[in-house]
Coordinates of C-alpha atoms in Angstrom, one line a residue:
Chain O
X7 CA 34.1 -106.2 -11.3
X8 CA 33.4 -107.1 -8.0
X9 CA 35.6 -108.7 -5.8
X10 CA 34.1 -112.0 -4.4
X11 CA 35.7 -112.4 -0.6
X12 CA 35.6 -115.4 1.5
X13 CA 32.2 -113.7 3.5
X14 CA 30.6 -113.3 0.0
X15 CA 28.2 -116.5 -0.6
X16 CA 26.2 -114.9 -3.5
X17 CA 27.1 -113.2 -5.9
X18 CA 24.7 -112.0 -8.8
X19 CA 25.9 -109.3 -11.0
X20 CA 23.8 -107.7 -14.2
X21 CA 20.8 -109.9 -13.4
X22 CA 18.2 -109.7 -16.4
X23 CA 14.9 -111.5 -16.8
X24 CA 12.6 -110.9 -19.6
X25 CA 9.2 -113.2 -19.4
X26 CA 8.8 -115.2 -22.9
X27 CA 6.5 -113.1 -25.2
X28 CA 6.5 -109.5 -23.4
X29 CA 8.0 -106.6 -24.8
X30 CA 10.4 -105.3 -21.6
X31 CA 12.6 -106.9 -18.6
X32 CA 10.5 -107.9 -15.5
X33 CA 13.9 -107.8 -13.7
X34 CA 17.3 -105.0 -15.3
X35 CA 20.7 -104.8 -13.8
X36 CA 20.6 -105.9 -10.8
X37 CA 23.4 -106.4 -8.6
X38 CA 24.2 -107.5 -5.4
X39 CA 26.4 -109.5 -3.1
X40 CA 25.2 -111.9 -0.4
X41 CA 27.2 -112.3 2.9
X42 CA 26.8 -114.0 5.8
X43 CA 23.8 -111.4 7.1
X44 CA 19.7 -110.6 6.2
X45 CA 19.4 -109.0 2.9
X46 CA 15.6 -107.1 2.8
X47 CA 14.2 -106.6 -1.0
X48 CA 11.3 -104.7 -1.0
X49 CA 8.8 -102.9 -3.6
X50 CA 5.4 -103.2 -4.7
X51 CA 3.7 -106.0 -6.4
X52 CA 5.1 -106.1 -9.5
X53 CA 8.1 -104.7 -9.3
X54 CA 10.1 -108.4 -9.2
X55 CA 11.2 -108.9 -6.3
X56 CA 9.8 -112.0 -6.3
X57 CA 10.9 -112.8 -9.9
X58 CA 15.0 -112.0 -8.6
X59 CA 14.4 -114.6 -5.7
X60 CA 12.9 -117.0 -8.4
X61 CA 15.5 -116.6 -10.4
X62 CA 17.9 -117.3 -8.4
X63 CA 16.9 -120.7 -8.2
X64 CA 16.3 -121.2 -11.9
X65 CA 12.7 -122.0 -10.9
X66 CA 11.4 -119.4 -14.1
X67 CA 10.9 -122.0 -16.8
X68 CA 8.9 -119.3 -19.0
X69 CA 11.5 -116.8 -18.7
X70 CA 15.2 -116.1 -20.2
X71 CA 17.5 -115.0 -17.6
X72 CA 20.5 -112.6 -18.6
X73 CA 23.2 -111.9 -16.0
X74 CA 27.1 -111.1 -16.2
X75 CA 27.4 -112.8 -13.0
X76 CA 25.5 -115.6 -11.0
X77 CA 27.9 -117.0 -8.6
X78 CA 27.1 -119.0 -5.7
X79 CA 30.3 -120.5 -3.6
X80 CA 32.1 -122.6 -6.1
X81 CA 28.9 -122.9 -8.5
X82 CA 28.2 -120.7 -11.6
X83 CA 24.3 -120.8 -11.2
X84 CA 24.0 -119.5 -14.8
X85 CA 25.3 -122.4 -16.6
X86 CA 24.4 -125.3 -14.3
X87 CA 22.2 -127.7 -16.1
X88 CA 19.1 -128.5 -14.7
X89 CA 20.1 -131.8 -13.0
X90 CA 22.9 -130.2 -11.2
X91 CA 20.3 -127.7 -9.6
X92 CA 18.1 -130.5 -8.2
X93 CA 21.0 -130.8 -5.7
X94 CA 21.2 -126.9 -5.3
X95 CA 17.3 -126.2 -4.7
X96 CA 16.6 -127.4 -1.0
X97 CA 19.5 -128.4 -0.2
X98 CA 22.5 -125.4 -0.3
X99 CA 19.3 -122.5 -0.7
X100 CA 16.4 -123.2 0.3
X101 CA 12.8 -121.1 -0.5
X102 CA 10.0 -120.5 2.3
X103 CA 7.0 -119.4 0.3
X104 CA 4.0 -116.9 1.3
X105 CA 1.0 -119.2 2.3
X106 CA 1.7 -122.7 4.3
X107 CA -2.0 -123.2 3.0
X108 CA -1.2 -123.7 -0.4
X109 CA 2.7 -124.2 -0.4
X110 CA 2.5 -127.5 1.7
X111 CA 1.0 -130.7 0.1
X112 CA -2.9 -130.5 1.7
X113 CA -3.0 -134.7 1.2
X114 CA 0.3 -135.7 3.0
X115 CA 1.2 -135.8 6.6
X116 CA 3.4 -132.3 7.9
X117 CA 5.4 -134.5 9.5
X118 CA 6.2 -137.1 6.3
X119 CA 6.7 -134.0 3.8
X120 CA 9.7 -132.2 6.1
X121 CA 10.9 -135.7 6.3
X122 CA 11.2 -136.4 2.5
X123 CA 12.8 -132.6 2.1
X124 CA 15.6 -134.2 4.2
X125 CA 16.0 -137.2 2.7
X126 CA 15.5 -136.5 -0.7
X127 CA 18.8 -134.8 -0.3
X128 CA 21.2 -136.7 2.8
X129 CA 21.4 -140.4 3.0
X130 CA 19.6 -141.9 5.5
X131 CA 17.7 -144.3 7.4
X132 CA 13.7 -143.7 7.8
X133 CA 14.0 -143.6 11.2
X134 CA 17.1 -141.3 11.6
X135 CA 15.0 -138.8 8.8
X136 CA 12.1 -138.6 11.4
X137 CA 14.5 -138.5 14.2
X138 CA 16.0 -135.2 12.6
X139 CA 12.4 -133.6 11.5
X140 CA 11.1 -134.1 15.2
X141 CA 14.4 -132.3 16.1
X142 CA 13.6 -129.6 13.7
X143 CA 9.9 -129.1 14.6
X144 CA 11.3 -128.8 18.2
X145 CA 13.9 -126.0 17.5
X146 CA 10.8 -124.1 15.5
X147 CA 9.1 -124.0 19.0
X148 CA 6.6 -126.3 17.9
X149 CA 5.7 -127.7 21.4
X150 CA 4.7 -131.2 20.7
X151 CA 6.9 -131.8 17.4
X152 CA 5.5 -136.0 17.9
X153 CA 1.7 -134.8 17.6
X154 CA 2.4 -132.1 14.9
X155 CA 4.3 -135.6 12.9
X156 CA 0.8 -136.9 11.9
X157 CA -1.4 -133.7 11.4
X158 CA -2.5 -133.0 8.1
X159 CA -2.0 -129.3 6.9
X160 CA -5.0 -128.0 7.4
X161 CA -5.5 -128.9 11.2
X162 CA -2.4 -126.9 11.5
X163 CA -3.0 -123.1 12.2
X164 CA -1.4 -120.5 10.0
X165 CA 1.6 -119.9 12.3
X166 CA 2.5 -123.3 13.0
X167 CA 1.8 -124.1 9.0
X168 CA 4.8 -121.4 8.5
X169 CA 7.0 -122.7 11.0
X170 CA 6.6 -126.7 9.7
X171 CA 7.5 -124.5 6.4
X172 CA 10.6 -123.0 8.1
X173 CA 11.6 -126.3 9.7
X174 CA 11.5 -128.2 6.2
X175 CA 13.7 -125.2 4.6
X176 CA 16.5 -125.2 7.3
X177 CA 16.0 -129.1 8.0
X178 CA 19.0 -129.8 4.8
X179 CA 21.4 -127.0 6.7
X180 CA 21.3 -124.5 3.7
X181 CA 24.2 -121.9 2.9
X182 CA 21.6 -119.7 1.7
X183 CA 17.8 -119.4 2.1
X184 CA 15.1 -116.9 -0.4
X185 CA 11.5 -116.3 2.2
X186 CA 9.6 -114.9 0.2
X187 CA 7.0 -112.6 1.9
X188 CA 6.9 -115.3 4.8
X189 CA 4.5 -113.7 7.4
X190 CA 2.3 -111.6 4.5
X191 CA -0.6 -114.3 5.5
X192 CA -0.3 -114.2 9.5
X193 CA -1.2 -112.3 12.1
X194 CA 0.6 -109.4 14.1
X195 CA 0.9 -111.0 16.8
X196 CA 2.2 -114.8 15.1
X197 CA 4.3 -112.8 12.7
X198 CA 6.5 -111.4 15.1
X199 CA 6.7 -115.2 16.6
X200 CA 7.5 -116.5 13.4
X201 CA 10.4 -114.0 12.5
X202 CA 12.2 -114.1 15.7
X203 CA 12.5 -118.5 15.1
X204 CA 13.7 -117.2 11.8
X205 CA 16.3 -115.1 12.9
X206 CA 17.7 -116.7 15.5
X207 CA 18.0 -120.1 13.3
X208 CA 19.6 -117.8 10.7
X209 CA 22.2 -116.3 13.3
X210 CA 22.9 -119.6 15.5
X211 CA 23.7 -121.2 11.5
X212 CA 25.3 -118.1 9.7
X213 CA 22.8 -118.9 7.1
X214 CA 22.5 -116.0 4.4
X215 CA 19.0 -114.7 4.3
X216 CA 17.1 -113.1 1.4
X217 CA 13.7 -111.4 2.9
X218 CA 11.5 -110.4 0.5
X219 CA 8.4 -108.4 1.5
X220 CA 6.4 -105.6 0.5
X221 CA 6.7 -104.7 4.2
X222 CA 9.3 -101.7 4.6
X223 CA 8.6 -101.9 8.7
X224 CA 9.1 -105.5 8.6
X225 CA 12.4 -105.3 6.5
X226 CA 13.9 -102.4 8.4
X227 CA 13.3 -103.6 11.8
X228 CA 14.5 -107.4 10.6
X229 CA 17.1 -107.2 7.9
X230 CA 21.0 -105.9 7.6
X231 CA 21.1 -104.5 4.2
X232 CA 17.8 -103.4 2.5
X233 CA 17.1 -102.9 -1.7
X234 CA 14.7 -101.0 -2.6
X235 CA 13.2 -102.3 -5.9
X236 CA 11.1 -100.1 -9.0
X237 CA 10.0 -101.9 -11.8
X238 CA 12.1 -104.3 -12.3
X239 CA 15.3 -102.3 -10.9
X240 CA 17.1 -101.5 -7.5
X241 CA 17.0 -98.0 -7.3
X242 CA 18.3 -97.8 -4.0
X243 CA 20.5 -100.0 -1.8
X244 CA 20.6 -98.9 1.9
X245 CA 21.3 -100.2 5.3
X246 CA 18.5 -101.1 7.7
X247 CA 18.8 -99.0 10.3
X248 CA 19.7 -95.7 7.9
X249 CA 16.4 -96.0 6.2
X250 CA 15.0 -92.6 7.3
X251 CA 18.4 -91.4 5.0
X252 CA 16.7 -92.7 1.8
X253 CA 17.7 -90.2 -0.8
X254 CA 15.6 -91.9 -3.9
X255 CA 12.1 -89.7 -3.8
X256 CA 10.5 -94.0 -4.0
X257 CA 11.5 -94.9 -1.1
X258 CA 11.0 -91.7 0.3
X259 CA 7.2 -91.7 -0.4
X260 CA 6.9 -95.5 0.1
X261 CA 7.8 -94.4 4.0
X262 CA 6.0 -91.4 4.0
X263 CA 2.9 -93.5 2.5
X264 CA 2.8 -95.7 5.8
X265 CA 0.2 -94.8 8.0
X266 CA 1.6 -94.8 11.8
X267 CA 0.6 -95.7 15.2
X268 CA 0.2 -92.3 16.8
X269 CA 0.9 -90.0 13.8
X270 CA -1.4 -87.1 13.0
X271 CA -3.9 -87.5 11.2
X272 CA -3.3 -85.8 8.3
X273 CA -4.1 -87.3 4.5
X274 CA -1.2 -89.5 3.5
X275 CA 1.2 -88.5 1.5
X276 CA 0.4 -90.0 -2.1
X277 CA 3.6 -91.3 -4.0
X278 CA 3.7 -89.2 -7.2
X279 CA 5.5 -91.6 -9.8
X280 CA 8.0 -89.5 -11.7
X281 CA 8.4 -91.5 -15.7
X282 CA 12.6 -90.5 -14.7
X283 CA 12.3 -93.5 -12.3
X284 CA 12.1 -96.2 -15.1
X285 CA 15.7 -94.8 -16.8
X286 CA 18.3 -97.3 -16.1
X287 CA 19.9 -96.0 -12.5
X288 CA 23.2 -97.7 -11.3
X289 CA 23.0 -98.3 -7.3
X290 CA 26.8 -99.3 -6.1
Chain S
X5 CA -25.7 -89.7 9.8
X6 CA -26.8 -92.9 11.7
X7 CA -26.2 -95.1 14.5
X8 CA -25.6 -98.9 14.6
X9 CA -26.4 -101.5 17.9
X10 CA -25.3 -105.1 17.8
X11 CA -27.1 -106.7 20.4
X12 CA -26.0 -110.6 21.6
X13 CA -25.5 -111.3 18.1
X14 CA -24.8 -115.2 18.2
X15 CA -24.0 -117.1 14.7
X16 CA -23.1 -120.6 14.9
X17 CA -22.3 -122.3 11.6
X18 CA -22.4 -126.3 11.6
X19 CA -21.2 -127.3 15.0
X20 CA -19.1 -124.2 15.6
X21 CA -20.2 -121.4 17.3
X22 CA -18.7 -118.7 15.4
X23 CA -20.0 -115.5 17.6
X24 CA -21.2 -116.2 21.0
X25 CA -22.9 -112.8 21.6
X26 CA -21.6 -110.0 20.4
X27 CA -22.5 -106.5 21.8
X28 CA -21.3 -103.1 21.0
X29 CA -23.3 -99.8 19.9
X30 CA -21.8 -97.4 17.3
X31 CA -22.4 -93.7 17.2
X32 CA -24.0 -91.6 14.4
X33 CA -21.2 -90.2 12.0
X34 CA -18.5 -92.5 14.1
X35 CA -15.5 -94.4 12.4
X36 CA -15.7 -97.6 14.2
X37 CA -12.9 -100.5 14.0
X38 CA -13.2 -104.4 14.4
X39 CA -9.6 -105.6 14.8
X40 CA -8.4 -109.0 15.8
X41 CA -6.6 -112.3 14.9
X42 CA -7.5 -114.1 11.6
X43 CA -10.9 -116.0 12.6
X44 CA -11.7 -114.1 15.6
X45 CA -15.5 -113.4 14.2
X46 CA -14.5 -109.9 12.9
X47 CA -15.9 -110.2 9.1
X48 CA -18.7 -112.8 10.0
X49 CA -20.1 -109.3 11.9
X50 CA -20.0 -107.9 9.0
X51 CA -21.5 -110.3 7.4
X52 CA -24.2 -111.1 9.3
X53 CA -24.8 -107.8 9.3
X54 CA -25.4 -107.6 5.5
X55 CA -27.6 -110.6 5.6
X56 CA -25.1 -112.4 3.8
X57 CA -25.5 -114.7 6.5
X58 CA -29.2 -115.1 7.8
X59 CA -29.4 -118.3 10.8
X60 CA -28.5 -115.7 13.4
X61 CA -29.8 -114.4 17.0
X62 CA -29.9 -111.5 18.8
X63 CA -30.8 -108.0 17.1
X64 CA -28.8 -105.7 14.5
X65 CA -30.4 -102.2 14.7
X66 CA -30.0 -99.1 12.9
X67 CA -31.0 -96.0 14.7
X68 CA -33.6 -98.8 16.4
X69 CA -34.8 -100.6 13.7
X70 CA -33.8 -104.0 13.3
X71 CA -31.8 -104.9 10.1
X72 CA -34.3 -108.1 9.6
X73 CA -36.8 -106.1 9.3
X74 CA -36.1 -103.8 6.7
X75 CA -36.7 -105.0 2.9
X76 CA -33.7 -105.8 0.8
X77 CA -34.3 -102.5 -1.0
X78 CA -34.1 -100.2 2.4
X79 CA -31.5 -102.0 3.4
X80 CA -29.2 -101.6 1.0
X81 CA -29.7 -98.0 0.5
X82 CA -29.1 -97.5 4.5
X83 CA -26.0 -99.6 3.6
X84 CA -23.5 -101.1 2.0
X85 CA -20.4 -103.0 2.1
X86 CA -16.7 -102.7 0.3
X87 CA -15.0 -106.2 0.3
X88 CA -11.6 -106.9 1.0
X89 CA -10.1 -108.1 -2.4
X90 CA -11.0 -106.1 -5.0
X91 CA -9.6 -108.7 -7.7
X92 CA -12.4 -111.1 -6.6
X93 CA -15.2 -108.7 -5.8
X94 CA -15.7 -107.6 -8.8
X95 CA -17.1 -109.3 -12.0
X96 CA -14.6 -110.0 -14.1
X97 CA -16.9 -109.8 -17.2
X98 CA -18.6 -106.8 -16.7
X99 CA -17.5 -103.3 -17.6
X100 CA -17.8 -100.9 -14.9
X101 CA -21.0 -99.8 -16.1
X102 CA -22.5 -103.0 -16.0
X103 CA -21.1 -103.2 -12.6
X104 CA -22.6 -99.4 -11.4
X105 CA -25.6 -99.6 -13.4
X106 CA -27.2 -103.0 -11.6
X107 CA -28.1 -101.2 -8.5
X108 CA -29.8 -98.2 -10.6
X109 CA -32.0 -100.8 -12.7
X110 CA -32.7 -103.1 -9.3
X111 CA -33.9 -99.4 -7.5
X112 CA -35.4 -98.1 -10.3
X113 CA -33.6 -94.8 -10.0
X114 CA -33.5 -92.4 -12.7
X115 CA -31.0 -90.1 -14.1
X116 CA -28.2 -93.6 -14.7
X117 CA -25.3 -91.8 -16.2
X118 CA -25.4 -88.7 -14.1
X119 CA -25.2 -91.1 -11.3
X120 CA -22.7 -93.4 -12.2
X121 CA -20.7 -89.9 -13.3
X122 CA -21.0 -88.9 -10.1
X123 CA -19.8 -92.0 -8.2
X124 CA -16.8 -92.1 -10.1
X125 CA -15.9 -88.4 -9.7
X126 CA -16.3 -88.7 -6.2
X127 CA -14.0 -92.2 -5.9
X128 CA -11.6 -89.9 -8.3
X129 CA -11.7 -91.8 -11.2
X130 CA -12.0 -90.6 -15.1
X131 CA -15.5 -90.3 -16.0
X132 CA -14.3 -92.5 -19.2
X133 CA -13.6 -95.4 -16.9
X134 CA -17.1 -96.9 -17.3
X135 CA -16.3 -98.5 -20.4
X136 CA -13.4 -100.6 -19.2
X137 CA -13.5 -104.0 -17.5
X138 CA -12.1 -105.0 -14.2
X139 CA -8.8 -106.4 -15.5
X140 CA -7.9 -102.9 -17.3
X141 CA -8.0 -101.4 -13.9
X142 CA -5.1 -102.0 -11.1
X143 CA -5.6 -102.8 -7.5
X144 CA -6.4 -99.5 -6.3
X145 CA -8.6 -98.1 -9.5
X146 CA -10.7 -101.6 -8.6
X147 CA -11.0 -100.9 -5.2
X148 CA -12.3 -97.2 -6.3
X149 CA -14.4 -99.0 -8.4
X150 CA -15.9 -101.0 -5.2
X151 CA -16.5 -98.0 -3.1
X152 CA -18.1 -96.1 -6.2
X153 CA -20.7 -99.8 -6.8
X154 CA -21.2 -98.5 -2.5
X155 CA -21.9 -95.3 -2.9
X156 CA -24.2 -95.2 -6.1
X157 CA -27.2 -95.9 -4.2
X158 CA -26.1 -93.1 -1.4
X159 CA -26.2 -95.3 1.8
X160 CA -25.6 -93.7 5.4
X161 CA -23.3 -96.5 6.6
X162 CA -20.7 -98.5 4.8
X163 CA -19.3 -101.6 5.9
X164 CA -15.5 -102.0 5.1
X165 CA -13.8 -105.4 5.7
X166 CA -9.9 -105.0 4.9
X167 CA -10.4 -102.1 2.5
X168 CA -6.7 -102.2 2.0
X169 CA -5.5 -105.2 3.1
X170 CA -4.6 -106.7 -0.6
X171 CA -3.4 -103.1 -2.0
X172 CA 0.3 -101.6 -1.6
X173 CA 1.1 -99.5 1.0
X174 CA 1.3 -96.1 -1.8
X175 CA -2.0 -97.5 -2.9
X176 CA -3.4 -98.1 0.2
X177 CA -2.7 -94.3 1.6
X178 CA -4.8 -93.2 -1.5
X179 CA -7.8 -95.6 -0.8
X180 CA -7.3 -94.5 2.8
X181 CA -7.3 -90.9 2.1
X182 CA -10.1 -91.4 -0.2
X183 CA -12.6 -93.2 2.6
X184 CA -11.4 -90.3 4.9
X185 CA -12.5 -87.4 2.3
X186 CA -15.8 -89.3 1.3
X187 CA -16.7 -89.3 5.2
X188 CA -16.1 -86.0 6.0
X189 CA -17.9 -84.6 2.6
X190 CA -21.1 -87.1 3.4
X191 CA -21.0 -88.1 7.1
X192 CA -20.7 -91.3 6.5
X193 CA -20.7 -94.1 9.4
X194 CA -18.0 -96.6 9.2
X195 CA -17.5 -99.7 10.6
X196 CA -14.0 -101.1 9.5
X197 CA -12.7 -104.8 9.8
X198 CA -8.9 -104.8 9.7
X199 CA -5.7 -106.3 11.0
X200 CA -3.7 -103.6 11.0
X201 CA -3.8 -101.2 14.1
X202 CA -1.6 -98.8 12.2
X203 CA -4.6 -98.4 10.0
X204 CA -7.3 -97.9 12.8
X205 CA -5.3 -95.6 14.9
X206 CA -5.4 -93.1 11.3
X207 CA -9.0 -94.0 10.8
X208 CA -10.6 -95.0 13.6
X209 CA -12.7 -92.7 16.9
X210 CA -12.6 -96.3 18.6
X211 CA -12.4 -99.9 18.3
X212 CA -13.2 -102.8 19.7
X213 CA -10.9 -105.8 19.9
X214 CA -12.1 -109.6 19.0
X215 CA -11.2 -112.5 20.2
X216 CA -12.9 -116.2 19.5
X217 CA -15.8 -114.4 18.8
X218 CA -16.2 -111.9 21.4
X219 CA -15.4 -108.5 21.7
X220 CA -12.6 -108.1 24.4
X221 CA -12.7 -104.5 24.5
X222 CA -13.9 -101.8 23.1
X223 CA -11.4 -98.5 23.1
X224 CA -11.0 -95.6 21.9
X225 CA -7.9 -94.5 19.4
X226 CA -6.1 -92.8 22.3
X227 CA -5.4 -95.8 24.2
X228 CA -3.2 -97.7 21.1
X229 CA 0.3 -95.3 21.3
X230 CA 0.6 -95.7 25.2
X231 CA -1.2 -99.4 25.4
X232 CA -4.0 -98.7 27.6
X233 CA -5.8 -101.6 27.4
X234 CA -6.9 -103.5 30.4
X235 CA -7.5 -107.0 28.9
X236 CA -5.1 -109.1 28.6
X237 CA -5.7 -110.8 24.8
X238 CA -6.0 -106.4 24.2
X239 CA -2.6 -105.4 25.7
X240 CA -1.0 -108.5 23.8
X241 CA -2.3 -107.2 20.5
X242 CA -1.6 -103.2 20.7
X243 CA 1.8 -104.4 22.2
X244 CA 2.7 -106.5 19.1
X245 CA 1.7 -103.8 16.3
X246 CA 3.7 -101.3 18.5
X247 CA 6.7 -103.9 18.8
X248 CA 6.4 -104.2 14.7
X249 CA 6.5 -100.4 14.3
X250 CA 9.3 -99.7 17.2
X251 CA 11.7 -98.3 15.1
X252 CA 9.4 -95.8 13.2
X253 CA 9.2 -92.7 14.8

């Protein structure tokens, strides 16, 4: 049993999720503890990540979740009825999704839609709602937060689509927020834009951050604490900047696999999947 | 092995002017990049290119004969194109002999199973393969699937936009091994669209960089490690992938 200390805002022990109608888990046994910090899950499509992100906010309505543990502050997550959750979701952890083009509403003002996220959740005037979102836009480095209000989503560019995402997410102050693969759709060049407004919001509000990516150079060079998922478990659990120490022969080839700026040019090593991987493994 | 020259190639689509005039000249047997920000005008070369679009200007010639003048059928056995997501470029309701088998029939070529045999050897597939349908096959075995529909009718060039962009990265290192064996067996020309400089400093002789529609710069591989670019939309770019990979040594 886990101890849960005062730094410790999540805490998910035994986490099990088994999609209605299919034979074996999407998600076994996995266990982790959330701090104040930026947690990186990583693995390949499939391997649900994004399912233990989803599940954390009880947003799987086709699938039965199984945990020993699901506790976040003073909540039980596991045995909160759904109403209770609609003042959990977006307000104490939030979710930024993938694509801004299909995870904001294409016929509603930006502006308007951060604005209801807020006060949907906080008691408030109209006025003091947009007050707050032109606040937010600002501190996401969107330059002219008053013109960006009244745009429509789609004469927003992808980068600025992400941040308006970013801005409606930390807009309620949440203890924790899930980004799921949030600069997969941008550029180089915006993505690195885009994550430093990220981090620095997440540091200046000691916000706990889950980072899910398929992305190990993303997650290394961005997160604290990395796991490394493999169908449907975390085989390995490693710090960020000891990644190049990866014992499991996974993560190992997942690295090796990554073609590099300046490395020989040698075929790529080609992960061999071992059928040992998919035996339960317990990762303290 | 043969050579491509884009000469003031200028698309505009509606009002917008998608490609001002685009020039660069590819080598025989060279593996050339087109990297840039999402709608900088990379693909729409492609496409245009392909004929996919057709209300263009300026020439597109293969060792100096103009793409608009070859007939459909020369032209799509000096070459081809791989799409970027292999879950939408392939017909989800036809087997993978349907799939290989079209551009046999359409070029009245003889010998159909040796062929499509053959094409899936060389992409490293099971010759048994043929018989299954796009959704019995993951990412990776449909993008092998892709590049065998290219190579079936043995083109000289193939056209690759984001090859890997929708696969894993353990996947993507087999597709990108893969494109690397198939040039160096066939002396293949290449001319690659992708977003990741990563993957055009492993593949790629040189590149050129896009921005809005024009090319900024065309280098060669050596100048991404040290940033050697002279432009400065160029320098920006090489200096974020390198930024994104710092820690990697």
């Amino acid at each position: 049993m886990q101890e849960m200390n005062s730094d410790t805002i999540l805490a998910v022990e035994n986490l099990s999720i088994r999609y209605r109608g299919t034979p074996t888990d999407a998600v076994r046994n996995v266990t982790f503890n959330l701090g104040r910090e930026r947690l990186g899950i990583v693995g390949e499509s499939g391997s649900g990540k994004s399912t233990v992100g989803r599940a954390l906010l009880k947003l799987l309505p086709t699938a039965d979740i199984k945990a020993d543990r699901m506790q976040f502050r003073d909540i039980d997550l596991l045995n909160t009825p759904e109403k209770e959750m609609l003042k959990v979701r977006g307000r104490r952890i939030s979710m930024i999704l993938q694509d801004p083009k299909f995870s904001l509403n294409p016929i509603q003002k930006c502006g308007p839609q951060v604005a209801e996220a807020y006060s949907n959740h906080i008691r408030c005037s109209k006025k003091e709602a947009k007050q707050r979102t032109l606040t937010m836009l600002e501190s996401v480095q969107i330059r002219d937060p008053e013109r960006v209000y009244g745009l429509y989503p789609h004469e927003v560019s992808g980068g600025m689509g992400q941040r308006i995402m970013i801005a409606m997410m930390l807009l309620t102050d949440p203890d924790v927020v899930i980004a799921d693969e949030p600069t997969s759709a941008l550029d180089v060049t915006v993505r690195l834009q885009v994550l430093d407004i990220l981090d620095a919001l997440v540091r200046d509000k000691g916000i706990g951050l889950i980072m899910i990516s398929h992305d190990l150079n993303l997650v290394r060079n961005f997160c604290d604490r990395v796991l490394i998922m493999y169908a449907g478990q975390v085989v390995e659990a490693l710090n960020a900047n000891e990644m190049h120490k990866a014992q499991h022969p996974y993560t190992r080839g997942l690295l090796a696999a990554q073609p590099h700026i300046g490395g020989p040019r040698q075929p790529l090593p080609v992960l061999e999947r071992r059928p040992e991987w998919l035996e339960d493994v317990k990762v303290v | 092995m043969k050579a491509i020259s884009f000469d003031k190639l200028r698309i505009q689509l509606g009002s917008a002017l998608i490609l001002p005039g685009v020039s660069f000249d590819v080598k025989a047997g060279e593996c050339f990049g087109l990297v840039g920000e999402s709608g900088s005008g990379k693909s729409t070369v492609l496409r245009c290119m392909s004929l996919l679009f057709h209300s263009w200007s300026g020439t597109i010639s293969i060792d100096g004969k103009s793409v608009k003048e070859m007939g459909p059928f020369e032209r799509c056995r000096t070459f081809q194109m791989v799409f970027q997501d292999p879950y939408g470029s392939l017909h989800p309701r036809h087997s993978v002999r349907t799939t290989l088998s079209e551009p046999l029939k359409i070029h009245k070529l003889d010998n159909h199973i040796e062929r499509m045999e053959q094409a899936l050897i060389e992409v490293g597939l099971p010759v048994d393969f043929l018989d299954r349908y796009p959704h019995q096959l993951s990412g990776g075995q449909r993008q092998r699937v892709a590049i065998a529909r290219a190579l079936i009718l043995e083109p000289d060039i193939l056209l690759l936009d984001e090859p890997t962009s929708a696969l894993d990265v353990s996947v993507q290192a087999e597709i990108l091994n893969l494109l690397v064996r198939l040039r160096e067996e066939k002396g293949f020309t290449y001319l690659i669209v992708s977003h990741d400089l990563a993957v055009v400093d492993h593949m790629c002789d040189r590149f050129a960089v896009m921005q809005g529609g024009k090319v900024v710069e065309v280098l060669p591989r050596e100048a991404i490690p040290g940033n050697e670019a002279i432009m400065p939309y160029a320098r920006e770019l090489i200096a974020a992938s390198l930024q994104y990979e710092r820690t990697v040594e």
